[in-house]
């Protein structure tokens, strides 16, 4: 059945809590002939006070039900304002946009069930009220994508693999899509793969640990290690790096997902303590964390991917793609593996727009009542139609 093309705005704010990436996409057709083209993208920083509160809450510091409710609506407004600002930047009237797909801000993610009040429970919470976005922008909004997958026994993550499959599958080339955000994750798309052959998982920290260390050592003057310059100036302390690599997460077989609950404050403090143990200077600690990030990605590829599939290309996206040192370490450690390293830009997807673009695609699928989780990636029992729809006010 032919389907009316749609203009969809994807909004992404990841675990780095740096702000919102917005991607406007023209999407038509239906899988396996879904066509998605990225038209423009923009990024917006969170106001500092909001960022601080998000990080505090995501680190599982106490918050009252009232504050959580307020934060949900406040964030909804921030996403709406980002949408309107993006429209202005793209010179497009909001009424011309058919749909918004908003990932929302993750403040809690427990993908695997744990005992809670006497019953095994997994759950996830992405906030940023969709009704507020729809009302303020006049654009129907899909939000809250992850719970439907968890409700079917999945981890609720990763969800981007569906978009990776749409965008990157190739009849002859085996490809891995690597997104380096706060957390780093990969999607493995073997040559000529069917959707059920795609698998994906979080490899470990992306920028999260590096960001936390840089902010700590610069007393908040720098938020991240631009291009990896600080790490590059650090000295390698082998024993320090080796001890970091004993992290048990790296050995857990996929599917697996992680977040700030694990690689946030607690892990950061562990790394600081190790730094003291090995008499490391600040840049040495940043270097160790940077090597650990790159090393955990390479390790995941060598341990869980290369033995099973021939991979020809690694396609990197996310803010971490701008950390030249992380990327150089990855490239260096993969030289013997015959994997060509590319950036998503090569596919006309700017590195900062990739995940927002993915949520535009997921929202389009939801709007058409089609599933967009890949059970092989999330562990769900069945495909699920993801998200909740907040309709634009009539008239
Ligand atoms: N020029 C740069 N050099 C190094 N790292 C960068 C640069 N620009 C962005 N980053 C990193 O990218 C992060 C944001 O990446 P992003 O993909 O938005 O992650 P998330 O999805 O977790 O929000 C920043 O916190 C920072 O660590
Ligand atoms: Mg971000």
Short mmCIF file of C-alpha atoms in Angstrom, two decimals, residues 14-17 50-63 68 71 105-109 125 127 208 259-266:
data_model
loop_
_atom_site.label_atom_id
_atom_site.label_comp_id
_atom_site.label_asym_id
_atom_site.label_seq_id
_atom_site.Cartn_x
_atom_site.Cartn_y
_atom_site.Cartn_z
CA UNK A 14 21.08 11.01 25.73
CA UNK A 15 22.79 9.96 28.90
CA UNK A 16 25.44 12.67 28.54
CA UNK A 17 22.63 15.12 29.42
CA UNK A 50 18.24 21.78 34.42
CA UNK A 51 21.27 19.73 33.42
CA UNK A 52 22.44 19.63 37.02
CA UNK A 53 19.06 18.40 38.20
CA UNK A 54 18.85 15.73 35.45
CA UNK A 55 22.29 14.43 36.39
CA UNK A 56 21.40 14.46 40.08
CA UNK A 57 18.18 12.52 39.52
CA UNK A 58 19.76 10.12 37.00
CA UNK A 59 22.41 9.34 39.64
CA UNK A 60 19.46 8.13 41.76
CA UNK A 61 19.64 10.95 44.28
CA UNK A 62 16.37 11.50 46.14
CA UNK A 63 13.54 13.30 44.36
CA UNK A 68 9.53 14.41 39.40
CA UNK A 71 10.59 17.92 35.99
CA UNK A 105 15.50 11.99 29.07
CA UNK A 106 16.36 8.69 30.70
CA UNK A 107 16.43 9.05 34.45
CA UNK A 108 16.29 5.35 35.25
CA UNK A 109 16.89 2.17 33.31
CA UNK A 125 11.76 5.92 32.71
CA UNK A 127 10.64 11.85 30.88
CA UNK A 208 30.32 9.52 30.31
CA UNK A 259 23.80 3.34 31.89
CA UNK A 260 24.55 6.02 34.41
CA UNK A 261 23.45 3.68 37.21
CA UNK A 262 26.64 1.71 36.57
CA UNK A 263 29.10 4.00 34.75
CA UNK A 264 28.06 7.20 36.55
CA UNK A 265 29.23 8.60 39.88
CA UNK A 266 30.13 5.26 41.50
#
